[in-house]
Amino acid sequence: MLMLTKQDIKKIFSMKDAIEADKEALRIYSEGKSTVPLRAKIDIPKELGQSLFMPAYVEELDAIGIKIVSVFPNNITLGKPSVPAKMVLMNGKTGEVLAMIDGTYLTQLRTGAVQGAATDILARKDAKIGALYGTGGQASGQLEAMINVRKLEEVKVFDIDFERAKKFAAQMQEELAHYFTKIIAVEDSNMALIDADIITAVTTSKKPVFDGTLVKKGAHVNGVGAYTPEMQELPESIVVNADKIFFDTAEGVLAEAGDLIIPLEKGLVSKNDFDGELGKVILGEVKGRESEKEITLFKTVGTAVLDVVTAHKIYQKALKHHVGQHVEI
């Protein structure tokens, strides 16, 4: 079994690699060539915690995997991560465990990359200005994905805590300096929207984080953070005004994403207003952006297929470059 840490992955697997892996995963999912059982959840009342088990099988790659993610808020007092995660990759031909991979970094990478895939496919080619809402654990991957697929001159970052936004912007300016994008923190959420060509929200907010009526024609919007029926980071106005709306998986979004569930329940939109899965666009079965003036919207809640395909690609590169630690059990 190969053990791969965050540092191991960063040596061999770039954001561009992850974006291409996610495009492949979305295509496989939309073709119906993967098996994704419902995730299992175990509540741990004693610790106010919960453990989630997310399995998938991808026949095309002979890959099986299960990501184990736990949410234990009391870990902070112990000096441990509150959301520890590990990815177990298995051989689809033999059932043997091939690798144990840092699941926290894998999640950050593939979640940033799925937005990057959508932005690459749907955003205008001449996009110059970006807006990012939220500076939590997923934000750095989201920011890098945006500037990886488009040569953005500037990205404006907003967080409800301005000091945190400033700290994040300064850190990212240093870490992502090789992209030559100016990253600045703004105090007002709507200031970030000024001239924004690409807008990404990655928060757990239960109320919209920006004014959808200020989104300009031709913009592309990504909703990444809200993953329960109660969360709603995207304003209803942008859902109503978007010319095209795409999902990572229709099943997941329509079951879990308050961003779409709430306006659906209010009758502001219907399922007929949705254009379908991004994988169908990749397959050429559904049209993506058709004009420079269209507002496109992408909503993701994640799927274990993204984890398995990305983990498989990481494993293959790790073997090729002799990275990681082999463990006999």
Coordinates of C-alpha atoms in Angstrom, one line a residue:
M1 CA 0.0 0.0 0.0
L2 CA 1.3 3.5 -0.9
M3 CA 0.9 6.3 1.6
L4 CA 0.6 9.8 0.1
T5 CA 0.7 13.0 2.1
K6 CA -0.3 16.5 1.0
Q7 CA 3.4 17.2 0.4
D8 CA 3.7 14.1 -1.8
I9 CA 0.7 15.1 -3.9
K10 CA 1.9 18.7 -4.4
K11 CA 5.2 17.4 -5.8
I12 CA 3.6 15.6 -8.7
F13 CA 0.0 16.7 -9.2
S14 CA -0.9 20.3 -10.2
M15 CA -4.2 22.1 -10.3
K16 CA -4.2 21.7 -14.1
D17 CA -3.9 18.0 -13.6
A18 CA -6.8 18.0 -11.2
I19 CA -9.0 20.0 -13.5
E20 CA -8.4 17.5 -16.3
A21 CA -9.1 14.7 -13.9
D22 CA -12.4 16.3 -12.8
K23 CA -13.5 16.8 -16.5
E24 CA -12.9 13.1 -17.0
A25 CA -14.8 12.3 -13.8
L26 CA -17.8 14.4 -14.8
R27 CA -17.8 12.8 -18.3
I28 CA -17.8 9.3 -16.8
Y29 CA -20.6 10.2 -14.4
S30 CA -22.8 11.7 -17.0
E31 CA -22.2 8.7 -19.3
G32 CA -23.6 6.4 -16.5
K33 CA -20.2 4.6 -16.3
S34 CA -19.8 4.9 -12.5
T35 CA -21.4 3.4 -9.5
V36 CA -22.0 5.8 -6.6
P37 CA -23.9 4.5 -3.6
L38 CA -25.5 6.9 -1.2
R39 CA -22.9 8.1 1.4
A40 CA -23.2 6.5 4.8
K41 CA -23.3 8.7 7.9
I42 CA -22.7 7.8 11.5
D43 CA -23.5 10.3 14.2
I44 CA -21.2 10.4 17.2
P45 CA -23.4 12.3 19.9
K46 CA -20.8 11.8 22.6
E47 CA -18.4 14.1 20.7
L48 CA -21.0 16.1 18.8
G49 CA -19.3 14.6 15.8
Q50 CA -20.1 12.7 12.6
S51 CA -18.3 10.4 10.2
L52 CA -19.2 10.2 6.5
F53 CA -18.2 7.3 4.2
M54 CA -18.3 8.2 0.5
P55 CA -17.7 5.2 -1.9
A56 CA -17.6 4.9 -5.7
Y57 CA -16.5 2.5 -8.4
V58 CA -15.3 3.6 -11.9
E59 CA -15.1 0.6 -14.2
E60 CA -13.3 2.5 -17.0
L61 CA -10.3 3.0 -14.7
D62 CA -10.7 -0.3 -12.7
A63 CA -10.8 1.9 -9.6
I64 CA -12.7 1.7 -6.4
G65 CA -12.5 4.2 -3.6
I66 CA -14.0 5.4 -0.4
K67 CA -13.3 8.8 1.2
I68 CA -13.8 8.9 5.0
V69 CA -14.5 12.4 6.3
S70 CA -15.2 13.1 9.9
V71 CA -16.5 16.3 11.5
F72 CA -15.4 16.5 15.1
P73 CA -15.6 20.2 16.3
N74 CA -14.1 19.4 19.7
N75 CA -10.8 18.5 18.0
I76 CA -9.8 22.1 18.0
T77 CA -9.4 22.0 21.8
L78 CA -7.0 19.0 21.3
G79 CA -5.0 20.8 18.6
K80 CA -6.2 18.4 15.9
P81 CA -8.0 19.2 12.6
S82 CA -11.8 19.4 13.1
V83 CA -12.5 17.8 9.7
P84 CA -9.9 15.0 9.3
A85 CA -10.2 12.9 6.1
K86 CA -8.5 10.0 4.3
M87 CA -9.0 8.5 0.9
V88 CA -8.7 4.8 0.4
L89 CA -8.0 3.7 -3.2
M90 CA -8.6 0.1 -4.3
N91 CA -7.8 -2.0 -7.3
G92 CA -11.0 -2.6 -9.3
K93 CA -9.8 -5.9 -10.6
T94 CA -8.6 -7.5 -7.3
G95 CA -10.2 -5.5 -4.5
E96 CA -6.9 -4.8 -2.9
V97 CA -6.1 -1.5 -1.2
L98 CA -3.6 0.4 -3.3
A99 CA -3.2 3.6 -1.5
M100 CA -4.1 5.7 1.5
I101 CA -4.2 9.4 0.5
D102 CA -4.5 12.7 2.5
G103 CA -8.3 13.2 2.0
T104 CA -8.3 16.8 3.3
Y105 CA -6.0 18.0 0.6
L106 CA -7.6 15.7 -2.0
T107 CA -11.0 17.4 -1.3
Q108 CA -9.5 20.9 -1.5
L109 CA -7.9 20.0 -4.8
R110 CA -10.8 18.2 -6.6
T111 CA -13.3 20.8 -5.3
G112 CA -11.3 23.7 -6.6
A113 CA -10.7 21.7 -9.8
V114 CA -14.4 21.0 -10.5
Q115 CA -15.1 24.8 -10.4
G116 CA -12.0 25.3 -12.6
A117 CA -13.5 22.8 -15.1
A118 CA -16.8 24.6 -15.1
T119 CA -15.1 28.0 -15.4
D120 CA -12.9 26.8 -18.3
I121 CA -15.9 25.4 -20.2
L122 CA -18.4 28.2 -19.5
A123 CA -16.7 31.5 -18.8
R124 CA -15.8 34.0 -21.5
K125 CA -12.4 33.5 -22.9
D126 CA -11.5 37.1 -22.4
A127 CA -12.4 37.2 -18.7
K128 CA -10.2 39.6 -16.8
I129 CA -11.7 40.2 -13.3
G130 CA -12.7 37.6 -10.7
A131 CA -14.6 37.7 -7.4
L132 CA -14.2 35.2 -4.6
Y133 CA -16.6 35.0 -1.6
G134 CA -15.3 33.1 1.4
T135 CA -11.8 32.5 2.7
G136 CA -12.2 29.1 4.5
G137 CA -10.4 25.8 3.9
Q138 CA -11.6 25.4 0.3
A139 CA -10.9 29.0 -0.8
S140 CA -7.3 28.7 -1.8
G141 CA -8.1 25.8 -4.2
Q142 CA -11.0 27.8 -5.6
L143 CA -8.8 30.9 -6.2
E144 CA -6.0 28.9 -7.9
A145 CA -8.5 27.1 -10.2
M146 CA -10.0 30.4 -11.4
I147 CA -6.7 31.9 -12.3
N148 CA -5.4 28.7 -13.7
V149 CA -8.0 28.5 -16.5
R150 CA -8.2 32.3 -17.2
K151 CA -5.5 34.9 -17.2
L152 CA -7.3 37.1 -14.7
E153 CA -5.7 40.5 -14.0
E154 CA -7.4 40.9 -10.6
V155 CA -9.5 38.9 -8.1
K156 CA -11.4 40.7 -5.4
V157 CA -11.9 38.7 -2.2
F158 CA -14.7 39.2 0.3
D159 CA -15.3 37.6 3.7
I160 CA -17.6 38.7 6.5
D161 CA -14.4 39.1 8.5
F162 CA -12.4 41.8 6.6
E163 CA -9.2 41.1 8.6
R164 CA -9.4 37.5 7.6
A165 CA -10.0 38.5 4.0
K166 CA -6.9 40.8 4.0
K167 CA -4.7 38.0 5.6
F168 CA -6.0 35.5 3.0
A169 CA -5.4 37.9 0.1
A170 CA -1.8 38.7 1.2
Q171 CA -1.0 35.0 1.7
M172 CA -2.5 34.0 -1.7
Q173 CA -0.7 36.9 -3.4
E174 CA 2.6 35.3 -2.2
E175 CA 1.7 31.7 -2.8
L176 CA 0.2 32.2 -6.2
A177 CA 2.6 34.9 -7.4
H178 CA 3.6 32.9 -10.4
Y179 CA 0.1 33.5 -11.9
F180 CA 0.7 37.3 -11.9
T181 CA -2.8 38.1 -10.7
K182 CA -3.5 40.9 -8.3
I183 CA -5.4 39.6 -5.3
I184 CA -7.1 42.2 -3.1
A185 CA -9.5 42.1 -0.2
V186 CA -12.6 44.3 -0.3
E187 CA -14.8 45.4 2.7
D188 CA -18.2 45.4 0.9
S189 CA -19.6 42.3 -0.8
N190 CA -21.0 44.2 -3.7
M191 CA -17.6 45.9 -4.4
A192 CA -16.3 42.5 -5.4
L193 CA -18.9 42.4 -8.2
I194 CA -17.8 45.5 -10.0
D195 CA -16.8 44.4 -13.5
A196 CA -16.5 40.7 -12.3
D197 CA -16.4 38.2 -15.2
I198 CA -16.1 35.2 -13.0
I199 CA -17.8 35.0 -9.5
T200 CA -17.2 32.1 -7.1
A201 CA -18.9 31.6 -3.8
V202 CA -17.5 29.1 -1.3
T203 CA -19.2 29.7 2.0
T204 CA -21.6 27.8 4.3
S205 CA -23.9 30.8 4.5
K206 CA -27.7 30.4 4.9
K207 CA -28.3 33.8 3.2
P208 CA -27.1 35.2 -0.1
V209 CA -23.6 36.6 0.0
F210 CA -24.0 39.1 -2.8
D211 CA -26.6 41.1 -4.8
G212 CA -27.4 39.0 -7.9
T213 CA -28.9 42.0 -9.7
L214 CA -25.5 43.6 -9.9
V215 CA -24.0 40.6 -11.9
K216 CA -23.1 41.9 -15.3
K217 CA -24.1 40.3 -18.6
G218 CA -21.6 37.7 -19.8
A219 CA -20.5 36.8 -16.3
H220 CA -20.0 33.2 -15.1
V221 CA -21.1 32.3 -11.6
N222 CA -19.9 29.3 -9.5
G223 CA -21.8 28.1 -6.4
V224 CA -19.5 25.8 -4.5
G225 CA -20.0 26.2 -0.7
A226 CA -23.6 25.5 0.1
Y227 CA -24.2 21.8 0.3
T228 CA -27.4 21.4 2.4
P229 CA -31.1 22.3 1.6
E230 CA -30.9 25.1 4.3
M231 CA -27.7 26.8 2.9
Q232 CA -28.2 29.5 0.3
E233 CA -25.1 31.5 -0.6
L234 CA -26.4 32.4 -4.1
P235 CA -29.1 35.0 -4.4
E236 CA -32.4 33.9 -5.9
S237 CA -32.1 36.7 -8.5
I238 CA -29.0 35.2 -10.1
V239 CA -30.7 31.8 -10.3
V240 CA -33.7 33.5 -12.0
N241 CA -31.6 35.7 -14.3
A242 CA -29.0 33.2 -15.4
D243 CA -29.4 32.2 -19.0
K244 CA -27.9 28.8 -18.4
I245 CA -27.7 26.6 -15.3
F246 CA -25.4 23.6 -15.0
F247 CA -24.7 21.0 -12.2
D248 CA -21.9 18.6 -11.4
T249 CA -24.6 16.0 -10.8
A250 CA -28.3 16.7 -11.1
E251 CA -29.1 14.1 -8.5
G252 CA -26.9 15.6 -5.9
V253 CA -27.7 19.3 -6.5
L254 CA -31.5 18.8 -6.6
A255 CA -31.4 16.8 -3.3
E256 CA -28.9 18.9 -1.4
A257 CA -28.3 22.4 -2.7
G258 CA -30.5 25.1 -1.0
D259 CA -29.2 27.5 -3.7
L260 CA -31.6 25.7 -6.2
I261 CA -34.0 23.9 -3.8
I262 CA -35.3 27.1 -2.2
P263 CA -36.1 29.1 -5.4
L264 CA -37.7 25.9 -6.8
E265 CA -39.9 25.6 -3.7
K266 CA -40.9 29.2 -4.0
G267 CA -41.8 28.7 -7.7
L268 CA -39.3 31.3 -8.9
V269 CA -37.8 28.7 -11.3
S270 CA -38.7 25.2 -12.5
K271 CA -36.6 22.2 -13.4
N272 CA -37.2 23.1 -17.0
D273 CA -35.0 26.2 -16.5
F274 CA -32.0 23.9 -15.8
D275 CA -29.7 22.9 -18.6
G276 CA -28.2 19.8 -17.0
E277 CA -24.9 18.3 -16.0
L278 CA -21.5 19.7 -17.1
G279 CA -20.5 16.2 -18.1
K280 CA -23.2 16.4 -20.8
V281 CA -21.6 19.6 -22.1
I282 CA -18.2 17.8 -22.2
L283 CA -19.9 15.0 -24.1
G284 CA -21.4 17.4 -26.6
E285 CA -24.9 16.4 -25.7
V286 CA -25.8 19.8 -24.2
K287 CA -24.7 23.2 -25.3
G288 CA -22.6 25.4 -23.0
R289 CA -22.2 29.2 -23.5
E290 CA -23.5 30.3 -26.8
S291 CA -23.0 34.1 -26.6
E292 CA -20.8 36.7 -25.0
K293 CA -23.8 38.1 -23.1
E294 CA -25.1 35.0 -21.5
I295 CA -24.9 34.7 -17.7
T296 CA -23.9 31.1 -16.9
L297 CA -24.2 29.4 -13.5
F298 CA -22.6 26.3 -12.2
K299 CA -23.6 24.6 -9.0
T300 CA -21.7 21.7 -7.4
V301 CA -22.2 19.7 -4.2
G302 CA -19.5 17.1 -5.0
T303 CA -19.6 13.4 -5.8
A304 CA -17.4 10.5 -4.9
V305 CA -16.5 10.0 -8.6
L306 CA -14.4 13.1 -8.4
D307 CA -12.5 11.7 -5.5
V308 CA -11.9 8.3 -7.1
V309 CA -10.8 9.6 -10.5
T310 CA -8.5 12.2 -9.0
A311 CA -7.1 9.7 -6.5
H312 CA -6.4 7.2 -9.3
K313 CA -4.6 9.8 -11.3
I314 CA -2.5 10.9 -8.3
Y315 CA -1.6 7.3 -7.6
Q316 CA -0.5 6.6 -11.2
K317 CA 1.7 9.7 -11.1
A318 CA 3.1 8.8 -7.7
L319 CA 4.2 5.4 -9.0
K320 CA 5.8 7.0 -12.1
H321 CA 7.7 9.5 -10.1
H322 CA 8.5 7.2 -7.1
V323 CA 6.8 9.4 -4.6
G324 CA 5.2 8.3 -1.3
Q325 CA 5.9 5.6 1.3
H326 CA 5.2 1.9 0.6
V327 CA 3.8 0.1 3.6
E328 CA 3.4 -3.7 3.9
I329 CA 0.4 -4.8 6.0

